[in-house]
PDB file of C-alpha atoms and ligand atoms in Angstrom:
ATOM      1  CA  MET A 588     102.675  89.391  86.675  1.00 46.00           C
ATOM      2  CA  ALA A 589     103.370  87.179  89.392  1.00 50.00           C
ATOM      3  CA  MET A 590     105.995  86.110  90.126  1.00 49.00           C
ATOM      4  CA  ARG A 591     106.557  82.478  92.506  1.00 55.00           C
ATOM      5  CA  GLY A 592     109.048  80.477  93.440  1.00 50.00           C
ATOM      6  CA  PRO A 593     111.426  80.415  96.404  1.00 50.00           C
ATOM      7  CA  HIS A 594     113.447  82.767  95.221  1.00 51.00           C
ATOM      8  CA  PRO A 595     112.243  86.535  95.044  1.00 49.00           C
ATOM      9  CA  LEU A 596     115.473  88.341  95.577  1.00 51.00           C
ATOM     10  CA  LEU A 597     117.266  86.726  92.328  1.00 48.00           C
ATOM     11  CA  LEU A 598     114.139  88.103  89.930  1.00 49.00           C
ATOM     12  CA  LEU A 599     114.947  91.651  91.084  1.00 51.00           C
ATOM     13  CA  PRO A 600     118.247  92.437  89.129  1.00 53.00           C
ATOM     14  CA  LEU A 601     116.224  91.034  86.033  1.00 49.00           C
ATOM     15  CA  VAL A 602     113.085  92.953  86.823  1.00 51.00           C
ATOM     16  CA  GLN A 603     115.818  95.839  86.611  1.00 55.00           C
ATOM     17  CA  LEU A 604     116.852  94.832  83.516  1.00 51.00           C
ATOM     18  CA  VAL A 605     113.046  94.537  82.219  1.00 53.00           C
ATOM     19  CA  ALA A 606     112.654  97.711  83.004  1.00 54.00           C
ATOM     20  CA  CYS A 607     116.039  98.633  81.660  1.00 53.00           C
ATOM     21  CA  LEU A 608     115.178  96.869  78.610  1.00 54.00           C
ATOM     22  CA  ALA A 609     111.902  98.406  78.100  1.00 54.00           C
ATOM     23  CA  LEU A 610     113.488 101.439  78.359  1.00 54.00           C
ATOM     24  CA  ALA A 611     116.022 100.996  76.127  1.00 56.00           C
ATOM     25  CA  SER A 612     112.842 100.074  73.975  1.00 53.00           C
ATOM     26  CA  GLY A 613     111.246 103.588  74.266  1.00 48.00           C
ATOM     27  CA  GLN A 614     108.597 102.310  76.300  1.00 70.00           C
ATOM     28  CA  PRO A 615     107.498 105.762  77.438  1.00 86.00           C
ATOM     29  CA  CYS A 616     107.301 106.148  81.485  1.00 95.00           C
ATOM     30  CA  ILE A 617     104.326 107.281  81.478  1.00 96.00           C
ATOM     31  CA  THR A 618     103.002 103.865  80.410  1.00 96.00           C
ATOM     32  CA  GLN A 619     105.180 102.207  83.744  1.00 97.00           C
ATOM     33  CA  ASN A 620     104.306 105.195  85.981  1.00 98.00           C
ATOM     34  CA  ARG A 621     100.577 103.909  85.811  1.00 97.00           C
ATOM     35  CA  LEU A 622     101.744 100.012  86.026  1.00 97.00           C
ATOM     36  CA  PHE A 623     103.819 101.899  89.140  1.00 98.00           C
ATOM     37  CA  ILE A 624     100.311 104.156  90.418  1.00 98.00           C
ATOM     38  CA  ARG A 625      98.409 100.354  90.076  1.00 98.00           C
ATOM     39  CA  HIS A 626     101.146  98.603  91.572  1.00 98.00           C
ATOM     40  CA  HIS A 627     102.326 100.702  94.673  1.00 98.00           C
ATOM     41  CA  VAL A 628      99.508 103.537  95.278  1.00 98.00           C
ATOM     42  CA  ASN A 629      96.750 103.612  97.181  1.00 98.00           C
ATOM     43  CA  ASN A 630      95.082 107.231  98.673  1.00 98.00           C
ATOM     44  CA  PRO A 631      93.660 107.341 100.975  1.00 98.00           C
ATOM     45  CA  ARG A 632      94.399 103.662 102.278  1.00 98.00           C
ATOM     46  CA  THR A 633      91.038 101.294 101.316  1.00 98.00           C
ATOM     47  CA  PRO A 634      89.832 100.312 104.816  1.00 98.00           C
ATOM     48  CA  ALA A 635      90.192  96.127 105.749  1.00 98.00           C
ATOM     49  CA  PRO A 636      89.916  94.617 109.202  1.00 98.00           C
ATOM     50  CA  ASN A 637      93.427  93.883 109.613  1.00 98.00           C
ATOM     51  CA  PRO A 638      96.248  93.895 107.282  1.00 97.00           C
ATOM     52  CA  ARG A 639      95.804  90.476 105.887  1.00 98.00           C
ATOM     53  CA  ALA A 640      92.834  91.653 105.022  1.00 98.00           C
ATOM     54  CA  TYR A 641      93.752  94.507 103.557  1.00 98.00           C
ATOM     55  CA  CYS A 642      96.253  93.187 101.793  1.00 98.00           C
ATOM     56  CA  SER A 643      94.606  89.805 100.170  1.00 98.00           C
ATOM     57  CA  MET A 644      91.741  92.442  98.999  1.00 98.00           C
ATOM     58  CA  MET A 645      94.427  94.825  97.271  1.00 98.00           C
ATOM     59  CA  MET A 646      96.966  92.074  95.803  1.00 98.00           C
ATOM     60  CA  ARG A 647      93.788  90.739  93.788  1.00 98.00           C
ATOM     61  CA  ARG A 648      91.971  94.031  93.216  1.00 98.00           C
ATOM     62  CA  ARG A 649      95.507  95.248  91.168  1.00 98.00           C
ATOM     63  CA  GLY A 650      96.109  92.126  89.736  1.00 98.00           C
ATOM     64  CA  ILE A 651      98.705  91.576  91.155  1.00 98.00           C
ATOM     65  CA  TYR A 652      97.575  88.397  93.596  1.00 98.00           C
ATOM     66  CA  GLY A 653     100.801  85.520  94.002  1.00 96.00           C
ATOM     67  CA  LYS A 654     103.477  88.124  93.627  1.00 97.00           C
ATOM     68  CA  LEU A 655     105.657  87.765  96.695  1.00 96.00           C
ATOM     69  CA  ILE A 656     106.513  91.237  98.125  1.00 96.00           C
ATOM     70  CA  ASN A 657     104.346  94.228  97.392  1.00 98.00           C
ATOM     71  CA  THR A 658     103.930  97.557  99.068  1.00 98.00           C
ATOM     72  CA  PHE A 659     101.510 100.081  98.815  1.00 98.00           C
ATOM     73  CA  ILE A 660     102.117 103.567  99.372  1.00 98.00           C
ATOM     74  CA  HIS A 661      99.736 105.437 101.145  1.00 98.00           C
ATOM     75  CA  ALA A 662      99.768 109.603 100.340  1.00 98.00           C
ATOM     76  CA  SER A 663      99.030 111.198  97.350  1.00 98.00           C
ATOM     77  CA  ILE A 664     100.746 111.127  94.063  1.00 98.00           C
ATOM     78  CA  PRO A 665     102.070 114.846  94.084  1.00 98.00           C
ATOM     79  CA  SER A 666     103.738 114.228  97.292  1.00 98.00           C
ATOM     80  CA  ILE A 667     105.371 110.374  96.009  1.00 98.00           C
ATOM     81  CA  ASN A 668     106.573 112.165  92.749  1.00 98.00           C
ATOM     82  CA  ASN A 669     108.373 114.602  94.989  1.00 98.00           C
ATOM     83  CA  VAL A 670     110.712 111.943  95.650  1.00 98.00           C
ATOM     84  CA  CYS A 671     111.587 111.996  91.614  1.00 98.00           C
ATOM     85  CA  PHE A 672     112.184 115.985  92.814  1.00 98.00           C
ATOM     86  CA  GLY A 673     113.678 118.200  96.035  1.00 97.00           C
ATOM     87  CA  GLY A 674     111.702 115.458  97.837  1.00 98.00           C
ATOM     88  CA  GLY A 675     114.386 112.982  97.705  1.00 97.00           C
ATOM     89  CA  THR A 676     118.108 112.209  97.230  1.00 97.00           C
ATOM     90  CA  PRO A 677     119.924 110.203  95.345  1.00 97.00           C
ATOM     91  CA  PHE A 678     120.720 106.478  96.908  1.00 95.00           C
ATOM     92  CA  PRO A 679     123.152 104.271  94.215  1.00 93.00           C
ATOM     93  CA  SER A 680     121.786 102.297  91.645  1.00 91.00           C
ATOM     94  CA  GLY A 681     119.956 104.751  90.093  1.00 93.00           C
ATOM     95  CA  LEU A 682     117.512 105.035  92.789  1.00 96.00           C
ATOM     96  CA  ARG A 683     115.866 107.853  94.723  1.00 97.00           C
ATOM     97  CA  TRP A 684     115.402 108.126  98.938  1.00 96.00           C
ATOM     98  CA  SER A 685     112.887 110.074 100.155  1.00 97.00           C
ATOM     99  CA  ASN A 686     113.927 112.481 102.400  1.00 96.00           C
ATOM    100  CA  LEU A 687     110.272 111.745 104.884  1.00 96.00           C
ATOM    101  CA  SER A 688     108.618 108.621 106.334  1.00 96.00           C
ATOM    102  CA  PHE A 689     105.231 107.750 103.988  1.00 97.00           C
ATOM    103  CA  ALA A 690     102.680 105.359 105.335  1.00 97.00           C
ATOM    104  CA  ILE A 691     102.769 102.326 103.339  1.00 97.00           C
ATOM    105  CA  THR A 692     101.828  98.493 103.560  1.00 98.00           C
ATOM    106  CA  THR A 693     103.954  95.583 102.536  1.00 97.00           C
ATOM    107  CA  CYS A 694     102.376  92.258 101.267  1.00 97.00           C
ATOM    108  CA  ILE A 695     104.173  89.862 101.499  1.00 96.00           C
ATOM    109  CA  TYR A 696     103.142  86.314 100.335  1.00 97.00           C
ATOM    110  CA  ASN A 697     103.087  83.024 101.483  1.00 96.00           C
ATOM    111  CA  SER A 698     102.803  80.269  98.715  1.00 94.00           C
ATOM    112  CA  SER A 699     102.595  77.212 101.327  1.00 96.00           C
ATOM    113  CA  THR A 700      99.179  78.962 102.516  1.00 97.00           C
ATOM    114  CA  ARG A 701      98.698  81.034  99.353  1.00 96.00           C
ATOM    115  CA  SER A 702      97.216  84.147 101.826  1.00 97.00           C
ATOM    116  CA  TYR A 703      99.295  87.272 102.025  1.00 98.00           C
ATOM    117  CA  THR A 704     100.337  88.856 105.376  1.00 97.00           C
ATOM    118  CA  GLY A 705     100.417  92.310 105.942  1.00 97.00           C
ATOM    119  CA  THR A 706     102.078  95.243 107.836  1.00 96.00           C
ATOM    120  CA  TYR A 707     101.090  98.559 108.117  1.00 96.00           C
ATOM    121  CA  LEU A 708     104.140 100.800 108.236  1.00 95.00           C
ATOM    122  CA  SER A 709     105.859 104.429 108.973  1.00 95.00           C
ATOM    123  CA  SER A 710     108.871 104.517 106.268  1.00 95.00           C
ATOM    124  CA  ARG A 711     111.008 106.790 104.099  1.00 96.00           C
ATOM    125  CA  ILE A 712     110.762 104.603 100.158  1.00 96.00           C
ATOM    126  CA  LEU A 713     113.208 103.290  97.966  1.00 97.00           C
ATOM    127  CA  ILE A 714     111.712 104.512  94.027  1.00 98.00           C
ATOM    128  CA  ARG A 715     113.647 104.642  90.671  1.00 98.00           C
ATOM    129  CA  CYS A 716     112.243 108.019  88.573  1.00 98.00           C
ATOM    130  CA  CYS A 717     112.559 107.995  84.774  1.00 97.00           C
ATOM    131  CA  GLN A 718     111.710 111.568  83.260  1.00 95.00           C
ATOM    132  CA  GLY A 719     110.679 112.922  86.733  1.00 96.00           C
ATOM    133  CA  ARG A 720     107.815 110.421  87.475  1.00 97.00           C
ATOM    134  CA  PRO A 721     108.187 106.931  89.569  1.00 98.00           C
ATOM    135  CA  VAL A 722     108.615 103.930  87.824  1.00 98.00           C
ATOM    136  CA  TYR A 723     109.495 100.874  89.839  1.00 97.00           C
ATOM    137  CA  TYR A 724     109.254 100.690  94.111  1.00 98.00           C
ATOM    138  CA  GLU A 725     112.124  99.319  95.586  1.00 97.00           C
ATOM    139  CA  GLU A 726     111.193  96.475  98.011  1.00 94.00           C
ATOM    140  CA  ARG A 727     114.399  95.509  99.127  1.00 84.00           C
ATOM    141  CA  ILE A 728     114.889  98.551 101.083  1.00 67.00           C
ATOM    142  CA  LEU A 729     112.655  96.169 104.068  1.00 59.00           C
ATOM    143  CA  LEU A 730     115.925  93.534 104.192  1.00 50.00           C
ATOM    144  CA  PRO A 731     118.387  93.983 106.767  1.00 46.00           C
ATOM    145  CA  PRO A 732     121.491  95.932 104.910  1.00 47.00           C
ATOM    146  CA  ARG A 733     124.002  93.882 103.198  1.00 46.00           C
ATOM    147  CA  VAL A 734     127.869  94.101 104.097  1.00 43.00           C
TER     148      VAL A 734
HETATM  149  C1  NAG B 254     115.860 116.889 100.976  1.00 53.76           C
HETATM  150  O1  NAG B 254     117.543 115.957 101.851  1.00 53.76           O
HETATM  151  C2  NAG B 254     119.011 116.463 101.066  1.00 53.76           C
HETATM  152  C3  NAG B 254     119.328 116.588 101.654  1.00 53.76           C
HETATM  153  O2  NAG B 254     119.611 116.500 103.346  1.00 53.76           O
HETATM  154  C4  NAG B 254     118.349 118.448 100.845  1.00 53.76           C
HETATM  155  O3  NAG B 254     119.670 118.443 100.336  1.00 53.76           O
HETATM  156  C5  NAG B 254     117.159 118.514 100.623  1.00 53.76           C
HETATM  157  O4  NAG B 254     116.824 119.869 100.498  1.00 53.76           O
HETATM  158  C6  NAG B 254     115.763 117.909 100.934  1.00 53.76           C
HETATM  159  N1  NAG B 254     114.741 118.237 100.431  1.00 53.76           N
HETATM  160  C7  NAG B 254     113.754 118.971 101.333  1.00 53.76           C
HETATM  161  C8  NAG B 254     112.507 119.163 100.351  1.00 53.76           C
HETATM  162  O5  NAG B 254     114.021 119.224 102.359  1.00 53.76           O
HETATM  163  C1  NAG B 255     104.096  79.392 105.583  1.00 53.76           C
HETATM  164  O1  NAG B 255     102.931  79.740 106.670  1.00 53.76           O
HETATM  165  C2  NAG B 255     102.852  78.405 107.013  1.00 53.76           C
HETATM  166  C3  NAG B 255     101.759  77.078 107.521  1.00 53.76           C
HETATM  167  O2  NAG B 255     101.527  78.643 108.503  1.00 53.76           O
HETATM  168  C4  NAG B 255     104.017  78.416 107.983  1.00 53.76           C
HETATM  169  O3  NAG B 255     104.550  77.481 108.705  1.00 53.76           O
HETATM  170  C5  NAG B 255     106.059  78.779 107.471  1.00 53.76           C
HETATM  171  O4  NAG B 255     106.599  79.476 108.272  1.00 53.76           O
HETATM  172  C6  NAG B 255     105.309  80.115 106.594  1.00 53.76           C
HETATM  173  N1  NAG B 255     106.337  80.751 106.184  1.00 53.76           N
HETATM  174  C7  NAG B 255     106.605  82.141 106.223  1.00 53.76           C
HETATM  175  C8  NAG B 255     107.854  81.994 105.472  1.00 53.76           C
HETATM  176  O5  NAG B 255     106.037  82.940 106.279  1.00 53.76           O
END
């Protein structure tokens, strides 16, 4: 699962393609949703001395240490699922944009130091839903808008 290398953004379309292929091959949304929860949900937030320590611990625990960017959402699964319904609005590329902000922690890997920096944030989230379940977290929301 680890994504290493200097061009994380170029990998995103590939990730989406793989997600689509998985769908086309009939892999149930429920399996992808389990992965989404494993990679992106930590509620309540596991205590850690600081965001850096949090990210280091959580990226190891969830088995994705080395992934270039990953966000954990500190909210209940029903409240996140609700973004797929009334709690979110459609966004281009088949995504859903949450009406409300969530407590999140974004972890960004530095491949020189092989360590994470973390940031605790409150932000609206962009996700993709599959049969009413979150299956993909769009990390690009952190980047400046493209014009
Ligand atoms: C979310 O926002 C949309 C668009 O503004 C609105 O139609 C919808 O009612 C909102 N949902 C909730 C739960 O407030
Ligand atoms: C990664 O860490 C090195 C060494 O501390 C630092 O010089 C570099 O700017 C960092 N890279 C990023 C993308 O933060």
